[in-house]
Short mmCIF file of C-alpha atoms in Angstrom, two decimals:
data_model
loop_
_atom_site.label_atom_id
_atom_site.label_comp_id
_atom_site.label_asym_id
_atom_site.label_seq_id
_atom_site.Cartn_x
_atom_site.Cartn_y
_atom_site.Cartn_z
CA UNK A 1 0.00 0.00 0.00
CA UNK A 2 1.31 3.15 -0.95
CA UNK A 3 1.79 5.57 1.57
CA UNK A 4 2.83 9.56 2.12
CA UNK A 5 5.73 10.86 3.30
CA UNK A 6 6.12 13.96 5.20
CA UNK A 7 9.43 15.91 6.47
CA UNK A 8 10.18 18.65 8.81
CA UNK A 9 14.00 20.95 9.61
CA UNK A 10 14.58 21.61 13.62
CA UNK A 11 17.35 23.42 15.28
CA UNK A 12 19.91 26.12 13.84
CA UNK A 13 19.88 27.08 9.98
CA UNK A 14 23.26 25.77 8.10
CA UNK A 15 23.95 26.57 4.68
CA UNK A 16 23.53 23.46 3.00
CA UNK A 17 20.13 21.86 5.12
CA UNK A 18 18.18 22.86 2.64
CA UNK A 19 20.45 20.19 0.17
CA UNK A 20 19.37 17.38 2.27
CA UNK A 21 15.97 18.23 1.81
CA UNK A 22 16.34 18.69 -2.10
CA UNK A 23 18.04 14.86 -1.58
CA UNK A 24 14.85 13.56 0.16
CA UNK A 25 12.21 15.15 -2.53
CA UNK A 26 13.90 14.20 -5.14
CA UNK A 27 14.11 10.50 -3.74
CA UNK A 28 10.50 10.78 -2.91
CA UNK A 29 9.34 11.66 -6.11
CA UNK A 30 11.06 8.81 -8.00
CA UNK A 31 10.02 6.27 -5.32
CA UNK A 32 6.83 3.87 -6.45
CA UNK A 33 6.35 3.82 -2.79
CA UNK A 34 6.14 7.04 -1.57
CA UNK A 35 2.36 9.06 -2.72
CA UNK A 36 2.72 12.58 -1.98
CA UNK A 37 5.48 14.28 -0.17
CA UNK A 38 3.94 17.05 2.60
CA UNK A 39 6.33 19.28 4.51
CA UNK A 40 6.08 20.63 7.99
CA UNK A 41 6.38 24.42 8.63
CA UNK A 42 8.59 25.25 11.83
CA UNK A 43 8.98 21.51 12.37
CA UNK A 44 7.00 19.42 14.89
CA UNK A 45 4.98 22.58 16.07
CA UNK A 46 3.54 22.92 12.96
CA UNK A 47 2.64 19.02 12.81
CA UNK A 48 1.06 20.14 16.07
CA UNK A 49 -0.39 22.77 14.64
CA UNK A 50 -1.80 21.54 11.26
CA UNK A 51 0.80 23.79 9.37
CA UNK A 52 1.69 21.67 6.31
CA UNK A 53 2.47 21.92 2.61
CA UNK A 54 2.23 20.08 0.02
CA UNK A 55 5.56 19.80 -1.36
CA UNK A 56 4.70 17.79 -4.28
CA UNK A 57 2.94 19.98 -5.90
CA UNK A 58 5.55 22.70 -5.21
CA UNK A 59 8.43 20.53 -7.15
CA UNK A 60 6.99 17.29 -9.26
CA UNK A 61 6.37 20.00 -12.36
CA UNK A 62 9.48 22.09 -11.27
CA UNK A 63 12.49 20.15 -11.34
CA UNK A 64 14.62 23.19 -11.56
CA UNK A 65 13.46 24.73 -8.15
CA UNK A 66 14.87 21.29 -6.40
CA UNK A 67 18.28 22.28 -8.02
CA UNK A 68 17.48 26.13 -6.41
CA UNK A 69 16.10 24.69 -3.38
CA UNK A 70 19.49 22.97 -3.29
CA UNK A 71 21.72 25.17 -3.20
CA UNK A 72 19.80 27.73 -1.03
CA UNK A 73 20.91 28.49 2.45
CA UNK A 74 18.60 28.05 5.93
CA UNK A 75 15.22 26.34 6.18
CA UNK A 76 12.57 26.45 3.07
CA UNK A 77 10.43 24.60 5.98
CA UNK A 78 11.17 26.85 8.67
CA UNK A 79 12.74 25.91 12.06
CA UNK A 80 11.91 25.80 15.71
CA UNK A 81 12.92 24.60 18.71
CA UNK A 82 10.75 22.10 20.15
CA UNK A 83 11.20 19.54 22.63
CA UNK A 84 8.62 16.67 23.05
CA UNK A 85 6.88 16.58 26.55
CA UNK A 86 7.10 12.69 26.31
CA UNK A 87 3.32 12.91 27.34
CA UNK A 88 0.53 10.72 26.03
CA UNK A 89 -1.89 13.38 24.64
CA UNK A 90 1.34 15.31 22.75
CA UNK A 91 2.27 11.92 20.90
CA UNK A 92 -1.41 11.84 20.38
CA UNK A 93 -2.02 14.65 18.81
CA UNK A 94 0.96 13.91 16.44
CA UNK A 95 0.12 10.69 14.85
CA UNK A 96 -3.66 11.69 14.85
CA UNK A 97 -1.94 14.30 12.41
CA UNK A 98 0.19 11.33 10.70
CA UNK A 99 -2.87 9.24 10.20
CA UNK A 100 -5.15 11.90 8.60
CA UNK A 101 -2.40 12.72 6.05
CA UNK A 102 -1.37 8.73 5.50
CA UNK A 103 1.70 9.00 6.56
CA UNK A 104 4.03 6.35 6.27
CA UNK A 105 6.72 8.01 7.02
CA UNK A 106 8.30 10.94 8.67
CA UNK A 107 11.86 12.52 7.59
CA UNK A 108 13.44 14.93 10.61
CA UNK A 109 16.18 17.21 9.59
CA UNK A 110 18.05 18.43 12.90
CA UNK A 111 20.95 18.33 15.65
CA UNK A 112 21.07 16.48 18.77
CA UNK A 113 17.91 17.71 19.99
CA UNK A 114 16.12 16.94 16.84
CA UNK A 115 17.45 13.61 16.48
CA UNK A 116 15.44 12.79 20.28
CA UNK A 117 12.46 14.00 18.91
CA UNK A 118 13.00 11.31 16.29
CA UNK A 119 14.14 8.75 18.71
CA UNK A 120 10.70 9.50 20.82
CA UNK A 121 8.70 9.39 17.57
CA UNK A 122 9.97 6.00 16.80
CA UNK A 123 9.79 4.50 20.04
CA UNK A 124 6.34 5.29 20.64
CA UNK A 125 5.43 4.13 17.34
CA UNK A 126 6.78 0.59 17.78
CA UNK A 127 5.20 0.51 20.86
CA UNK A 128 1.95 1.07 19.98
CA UNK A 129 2.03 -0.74 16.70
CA UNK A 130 1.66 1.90 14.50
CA UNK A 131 3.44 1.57 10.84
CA UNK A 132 5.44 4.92 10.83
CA UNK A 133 8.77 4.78 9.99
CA UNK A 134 11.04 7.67 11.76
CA UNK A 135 14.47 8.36 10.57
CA UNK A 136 16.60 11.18 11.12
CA UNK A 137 18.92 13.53 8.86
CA UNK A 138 21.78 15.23 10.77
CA UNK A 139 22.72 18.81 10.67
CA UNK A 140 24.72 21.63 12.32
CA UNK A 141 27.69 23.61 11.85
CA UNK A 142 29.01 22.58 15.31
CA UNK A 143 30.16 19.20 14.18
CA UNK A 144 29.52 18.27 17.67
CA UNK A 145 27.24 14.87 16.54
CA UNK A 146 27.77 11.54 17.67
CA UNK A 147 28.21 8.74 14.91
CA UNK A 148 28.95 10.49 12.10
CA UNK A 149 32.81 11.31 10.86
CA UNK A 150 31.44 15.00 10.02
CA UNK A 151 28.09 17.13 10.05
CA UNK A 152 26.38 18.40 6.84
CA UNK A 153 26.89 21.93 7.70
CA UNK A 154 29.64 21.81 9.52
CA UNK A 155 31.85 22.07 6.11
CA UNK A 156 30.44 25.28 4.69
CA UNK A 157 30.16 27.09 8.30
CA UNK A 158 34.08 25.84 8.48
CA UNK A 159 35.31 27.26 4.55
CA UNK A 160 33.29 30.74 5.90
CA UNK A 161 35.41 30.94 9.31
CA UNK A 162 38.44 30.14 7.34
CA UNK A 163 37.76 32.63 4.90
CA UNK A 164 36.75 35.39 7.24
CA UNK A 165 40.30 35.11 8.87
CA UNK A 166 42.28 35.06 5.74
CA UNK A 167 40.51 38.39 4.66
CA UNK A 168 41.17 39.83 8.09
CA UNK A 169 44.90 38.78 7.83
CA UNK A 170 44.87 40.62 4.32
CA UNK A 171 42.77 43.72 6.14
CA UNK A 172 45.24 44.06 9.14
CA UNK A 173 48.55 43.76 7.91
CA UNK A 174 48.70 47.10 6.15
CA UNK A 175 48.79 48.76 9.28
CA UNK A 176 52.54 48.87 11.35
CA UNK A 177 51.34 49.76 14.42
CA UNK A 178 50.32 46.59 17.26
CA UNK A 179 46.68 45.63 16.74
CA UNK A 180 45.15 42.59 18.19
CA UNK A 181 42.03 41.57 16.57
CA UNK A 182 39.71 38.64 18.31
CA UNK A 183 37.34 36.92 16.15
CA UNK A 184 34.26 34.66 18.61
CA UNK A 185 33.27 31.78 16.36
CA UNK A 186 30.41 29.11 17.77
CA UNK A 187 30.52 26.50 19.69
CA UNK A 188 29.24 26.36 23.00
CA UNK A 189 30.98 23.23 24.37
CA UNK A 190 32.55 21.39 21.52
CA UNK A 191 35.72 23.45 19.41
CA UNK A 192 35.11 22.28 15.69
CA UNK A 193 34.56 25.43 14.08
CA UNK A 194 37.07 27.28 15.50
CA UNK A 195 39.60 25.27 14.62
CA UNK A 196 38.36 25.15 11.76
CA UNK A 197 40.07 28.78 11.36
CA UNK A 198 43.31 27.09 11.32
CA UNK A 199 42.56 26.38 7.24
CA UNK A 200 43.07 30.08 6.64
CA UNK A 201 46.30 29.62 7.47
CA UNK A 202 47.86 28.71 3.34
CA UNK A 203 50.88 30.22 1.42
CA UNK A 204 52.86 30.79 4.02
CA UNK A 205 50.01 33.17 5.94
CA UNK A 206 50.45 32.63 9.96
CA UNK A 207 46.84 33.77 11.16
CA UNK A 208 45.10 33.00 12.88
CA UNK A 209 48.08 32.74 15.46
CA UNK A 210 46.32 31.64 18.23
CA UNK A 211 43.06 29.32 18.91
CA UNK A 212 41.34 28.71 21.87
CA UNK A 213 38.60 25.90 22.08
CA UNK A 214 36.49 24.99 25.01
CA UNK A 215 37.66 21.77 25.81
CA UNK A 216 40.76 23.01 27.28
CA UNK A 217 40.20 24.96 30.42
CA UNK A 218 40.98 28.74 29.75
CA UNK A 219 42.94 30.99 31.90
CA UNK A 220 42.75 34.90 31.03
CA UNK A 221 46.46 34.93 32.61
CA UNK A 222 47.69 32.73 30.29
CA UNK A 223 45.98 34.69 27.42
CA UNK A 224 47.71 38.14 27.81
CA UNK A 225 50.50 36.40 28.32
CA UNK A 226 50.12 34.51 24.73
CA UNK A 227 49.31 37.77 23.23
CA UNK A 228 51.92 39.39 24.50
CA UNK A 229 54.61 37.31 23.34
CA UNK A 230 52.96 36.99 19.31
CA UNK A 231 52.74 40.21 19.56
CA UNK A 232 56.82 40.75 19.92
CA UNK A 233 57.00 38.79 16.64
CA UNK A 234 53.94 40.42 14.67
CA UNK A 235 52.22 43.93 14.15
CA UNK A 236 48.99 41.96 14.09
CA UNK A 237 47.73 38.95 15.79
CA UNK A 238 45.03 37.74 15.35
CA UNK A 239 43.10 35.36 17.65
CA UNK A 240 40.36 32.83 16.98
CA UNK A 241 38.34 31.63 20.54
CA UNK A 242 35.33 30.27 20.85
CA UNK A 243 32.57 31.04 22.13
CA UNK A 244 31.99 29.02 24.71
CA UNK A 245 35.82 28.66 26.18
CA UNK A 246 35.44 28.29 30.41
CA UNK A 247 37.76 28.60 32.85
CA UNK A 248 39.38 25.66 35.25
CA UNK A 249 36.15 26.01 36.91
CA UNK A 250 33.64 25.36 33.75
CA UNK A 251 32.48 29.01 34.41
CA UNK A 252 31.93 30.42 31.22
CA UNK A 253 34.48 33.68 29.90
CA UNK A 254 31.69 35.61 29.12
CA UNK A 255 30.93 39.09 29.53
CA UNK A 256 27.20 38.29 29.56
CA UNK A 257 26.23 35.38 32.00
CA UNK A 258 22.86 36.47 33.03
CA UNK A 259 20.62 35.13 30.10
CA UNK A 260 19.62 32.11 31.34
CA UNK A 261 19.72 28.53 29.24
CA UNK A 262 16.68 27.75 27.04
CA UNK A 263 14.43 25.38 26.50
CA UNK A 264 16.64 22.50 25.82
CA UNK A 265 18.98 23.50 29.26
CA UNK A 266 21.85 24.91 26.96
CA UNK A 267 23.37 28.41 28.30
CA UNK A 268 22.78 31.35 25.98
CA UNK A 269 26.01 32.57 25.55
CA UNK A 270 27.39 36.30 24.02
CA UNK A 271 30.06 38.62 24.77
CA UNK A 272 33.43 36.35 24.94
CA UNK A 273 35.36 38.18 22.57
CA UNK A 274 34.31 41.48 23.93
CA UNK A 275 35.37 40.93 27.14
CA UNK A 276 38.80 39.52 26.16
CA UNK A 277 38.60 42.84 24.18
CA UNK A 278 38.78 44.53 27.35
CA UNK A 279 40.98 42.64 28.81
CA UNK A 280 43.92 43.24 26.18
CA UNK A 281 43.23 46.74 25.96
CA UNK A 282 43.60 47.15 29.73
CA UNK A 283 46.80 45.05 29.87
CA UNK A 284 48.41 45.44 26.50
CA UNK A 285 46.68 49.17 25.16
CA UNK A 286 47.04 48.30 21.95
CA UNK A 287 44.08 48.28 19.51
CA UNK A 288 41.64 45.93 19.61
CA UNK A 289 38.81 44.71 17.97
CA UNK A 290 36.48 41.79 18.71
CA UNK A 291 34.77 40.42 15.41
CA UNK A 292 31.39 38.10 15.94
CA UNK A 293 30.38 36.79 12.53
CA UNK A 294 27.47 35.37 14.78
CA UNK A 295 24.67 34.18 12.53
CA UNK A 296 26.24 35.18 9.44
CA UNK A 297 28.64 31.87 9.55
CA UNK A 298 25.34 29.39 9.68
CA UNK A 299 24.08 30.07 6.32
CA UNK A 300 26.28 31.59 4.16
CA UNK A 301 25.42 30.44 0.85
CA UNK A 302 27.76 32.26 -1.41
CA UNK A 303 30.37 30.56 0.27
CA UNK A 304 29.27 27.22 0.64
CA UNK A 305 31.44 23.88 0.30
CA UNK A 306 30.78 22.01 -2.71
CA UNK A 307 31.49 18.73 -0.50
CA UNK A 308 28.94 19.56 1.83
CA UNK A 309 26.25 20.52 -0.01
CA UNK A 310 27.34 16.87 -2.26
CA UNK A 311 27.33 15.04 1.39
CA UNK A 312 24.08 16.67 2.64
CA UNK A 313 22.12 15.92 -0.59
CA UNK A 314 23.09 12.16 -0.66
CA UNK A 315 22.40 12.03 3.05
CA UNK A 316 18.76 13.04 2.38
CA UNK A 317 18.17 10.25 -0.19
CA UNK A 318 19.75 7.96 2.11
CA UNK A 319 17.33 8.42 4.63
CA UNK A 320 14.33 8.32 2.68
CA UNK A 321 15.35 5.11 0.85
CA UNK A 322 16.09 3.72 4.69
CA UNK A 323 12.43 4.60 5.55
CA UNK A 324 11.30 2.89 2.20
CA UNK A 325 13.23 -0.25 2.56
CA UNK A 326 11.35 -0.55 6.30
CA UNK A 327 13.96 1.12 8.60
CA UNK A 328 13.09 3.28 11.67
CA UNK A 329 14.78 5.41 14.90
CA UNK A 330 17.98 5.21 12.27
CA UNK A 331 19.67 8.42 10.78
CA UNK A 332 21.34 8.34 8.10
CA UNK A 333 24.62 9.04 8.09
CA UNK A 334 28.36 8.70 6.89
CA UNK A 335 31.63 7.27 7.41
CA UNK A 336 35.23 8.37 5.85
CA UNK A 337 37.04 5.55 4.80
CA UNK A 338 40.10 7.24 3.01
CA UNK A 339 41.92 10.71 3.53
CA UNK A 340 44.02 10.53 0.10
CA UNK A 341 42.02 10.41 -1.96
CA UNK A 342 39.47 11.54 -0.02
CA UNK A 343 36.30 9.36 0.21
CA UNK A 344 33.05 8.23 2.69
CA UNK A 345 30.46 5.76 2.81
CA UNK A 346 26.72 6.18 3.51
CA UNK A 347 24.94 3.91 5.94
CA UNK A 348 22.46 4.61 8.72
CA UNK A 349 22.93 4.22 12.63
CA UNK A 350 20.63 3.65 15.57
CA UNK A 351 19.42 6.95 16.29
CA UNK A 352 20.05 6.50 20.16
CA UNK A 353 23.46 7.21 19.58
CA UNK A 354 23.53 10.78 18.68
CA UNK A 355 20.29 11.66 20.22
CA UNK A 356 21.53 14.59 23.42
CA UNK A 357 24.94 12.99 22.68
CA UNK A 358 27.97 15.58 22.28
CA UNK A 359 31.35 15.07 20.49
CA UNK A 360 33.76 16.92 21.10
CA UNK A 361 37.59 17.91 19.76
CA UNK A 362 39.82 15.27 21.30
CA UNK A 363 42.36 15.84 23.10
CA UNK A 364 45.39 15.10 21.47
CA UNK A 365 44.26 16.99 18.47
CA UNK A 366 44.78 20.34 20.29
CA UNK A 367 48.28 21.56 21.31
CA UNK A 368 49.71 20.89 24.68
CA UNK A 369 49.24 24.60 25.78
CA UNK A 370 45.99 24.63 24.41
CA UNK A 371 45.89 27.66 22.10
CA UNK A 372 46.66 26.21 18.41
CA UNK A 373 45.55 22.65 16.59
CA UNK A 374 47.35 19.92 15.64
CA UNK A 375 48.22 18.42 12.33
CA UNK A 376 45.70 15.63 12.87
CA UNK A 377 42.93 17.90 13.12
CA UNK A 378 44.50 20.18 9.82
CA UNK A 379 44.39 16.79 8.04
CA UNK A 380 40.91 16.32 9.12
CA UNK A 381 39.33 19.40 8.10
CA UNK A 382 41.14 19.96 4.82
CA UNK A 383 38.76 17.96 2.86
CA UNK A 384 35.43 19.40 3.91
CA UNK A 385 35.78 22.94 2.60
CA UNK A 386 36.79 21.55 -0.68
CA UNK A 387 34.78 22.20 -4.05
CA UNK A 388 33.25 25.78 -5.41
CA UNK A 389 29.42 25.97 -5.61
CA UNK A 390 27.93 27.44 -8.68
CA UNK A 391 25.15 29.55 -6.64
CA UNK A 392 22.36 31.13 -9.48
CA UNK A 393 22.94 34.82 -9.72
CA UNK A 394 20.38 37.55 -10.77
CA UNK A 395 20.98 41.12 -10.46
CA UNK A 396 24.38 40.47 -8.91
CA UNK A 397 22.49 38.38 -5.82
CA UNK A 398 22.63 35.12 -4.89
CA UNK A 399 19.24 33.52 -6.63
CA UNK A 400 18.20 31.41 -3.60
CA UNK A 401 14.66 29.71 -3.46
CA UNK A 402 11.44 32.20 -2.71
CA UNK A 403 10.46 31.52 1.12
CA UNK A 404 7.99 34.19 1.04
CA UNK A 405 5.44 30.95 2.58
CA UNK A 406 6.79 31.18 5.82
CA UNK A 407 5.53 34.76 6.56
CA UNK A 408 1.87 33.06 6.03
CA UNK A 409 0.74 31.83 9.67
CA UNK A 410 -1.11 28.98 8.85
CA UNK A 411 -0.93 26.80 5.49
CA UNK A 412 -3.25 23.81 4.80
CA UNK A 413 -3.70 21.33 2.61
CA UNK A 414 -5.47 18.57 2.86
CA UNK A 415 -7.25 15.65 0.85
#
């Protein structure tokens, strides 16, 4: 019996999320299995809600607007932040939802947090005997998920920090006087992304000279003191941290601890670079600047890797074909089995494992004074910012995919 799909995005926008879900529709529409293909807006609140489109009939006669869709950055479907109650009447209200649309199964784009709300889904399913099958796409620019070598998103979010401190390199060194600039990339507990600034450093180029991640234990001390002595060798240093670096204590080095954590218990973090801003320029008195690309480095487009928006495409048709063949609670995801040349494998994995899991940078891969990378980690990240995207221009813009539907409060279709 032929049944629908439908598919939702969760959590932070990256630039290539919307590639997975180009993977899945197209999958979808060449599968003899799947009927129609629905899509939630803002994710499981607006399955709560009712909110859904019918994303067949947005792409079956449009086959170029997958290839747009593709290579547009953030959410066509919208985003929230949602975490299941784990209550009877909330799971429900879901698959009375499921059932009136025939859904067979359901696609979850998403972190950590995202991939419990699949885990739940699933579980509850099999438990009451319902025939849903639940699998789960990963995503986020942290690169801080468990079983997978790398994150769709992570590789694009990576090329863009990289980038941003090669130009600042270029911007700075004109100048002979001592300047110290401090660029806060994200990452609340796990370092990925800001070592990923390393990569800027090609032809001979030393910046970013120092990197601090947060799974070394920080010590302000220690930092002017670092400063201070790159500073004898260059005019301008430059200094990657991010932005959730803690002291021996786990208190965060933040100039702005009173926000609170949100829904899902994680601290909302800002102000780390400006308050090592102040630091230097108390201690040093040089000039100083502290940079936050802040959202700018989750969905830069223009920029993206051609790798990861080639990973995160495949990764969507993997899942959907996992749901076809009869899988559920699985993500799909992939493994690297060769550096030179480089090369991965797709498969899927239990979704238990990454669900509120947390990798982090090990050890070993960070320097024994814990403000630079190693060559392990260099080797690592080399191949994921590899590969230009040919992003649609018109009138000098990037061309990316109309989402003038999520500015309409409720959408439904229905049969």
């Amino acid at each position: 019996m032929i049944k629908n799909m439908i598919i939702g995005q969760s959590g932070g926008p990256t630039a290539v999320i919307n590639s997975s879900l180009a993977g899945a529709i197209e999958y979808g529409l060449q599968s003899e299995k799947i009927g129609k293909i629905y899509g939630m807006l803002n994710g499981i609140e607006g399955l709560l809600d009712n909110n859904i489109v019918n994303l067949t009939e947005m792409f079956r006669s449009l086959p170029h607007e997958l290839n747009r869709l593709k290579h547009s950055p953030a959410m066509f479907l919208g985003s929230c932040r949602y975490k299941l109650s784990g209550e009877e009447e909330e799971f429900k209200k879901i698959f009375k939802v499921i059932d009136a649309y025939n859904i067979g199964y359901f696609i979850y784009i998403g972190g950590n947090d995202s991939m419990d709300t699949v885990l739940k889904l699933s579980d509850y399913a099999r438990e009451n005997g319902i025939d849903v099958k639940v699998v789960g796409i990963p995503k986020t620019i942290d690169n801080d998920l468990v079983g997978i070598d790398h994150s769709p998103g992570f590789g694009s979010a990576a090329k863009y920090i990289a980038t941003c401190v090669r130009e600042v390199a270029y911007d700075t060194s004109i100048y002979s006087i001592k300047s110290v600039h401090i660029i806060e990339a994200m990452g609340r507990d796990a370092g990925w992304l800001t070592a990923a600034s390393v990569l800027a450093r090609q032809d001979n180029m030393p910046a970013p000279h120092l990197i601090y991640l947060p799974e070394v234990p920080f010590s302000v001390e220690q930092f002017k003191e670092d400063v201070k002595k790159k500073l004898e060798e260059y005019n301008s240093v430059i200094v990657v941290v991010s932005e959730g670096i803690k002291d021996k204590n786990g208190k965060y080095i933040s100039a702005k601890q009173d926000k609170g954590d949100d829904r899902f218990g994680h601290a909302r973090l800002s102000g780390t670079g400006a308050y090592l801003k102040s630091v230097i320029e108390n201690e040093v008195g040089c000039k100083v600047r502290a940079l936050e690309p802040s959202v700018l480095q989750r969905s830069a487009g223009h920029i993206a890797s051609l790798c990861d928006v080639n990973e995160a495409f495949n990764l969507g048709s993997v899942a959907v074909r996992a749901a076809e063949e009869g899988q559920t609670g699985v993500f799909s995801t992939l493994r690297r089995t060769s550096n030179k040349p480089y090369c991965v494998e797709y498969l899927t994995e239990n979704v238990a494992t990454v669900a509120n899991m947390e990798k982090t940078v090990p050890r070993e891969w960070i320097n024994e004074e814990g403000n630079d990378v190693t060559q392990e980690m260099v080797t690592y990240l080399r191949p994921l910012i590899r590969g230009v995207v040919q992003t649609p221009f018109r009138s000098g813009l990037p061309d990316y995919i109309d989402i003038r539907h999520l500015d309409v409060k409720k959408q439904r279709y229905s049969d």
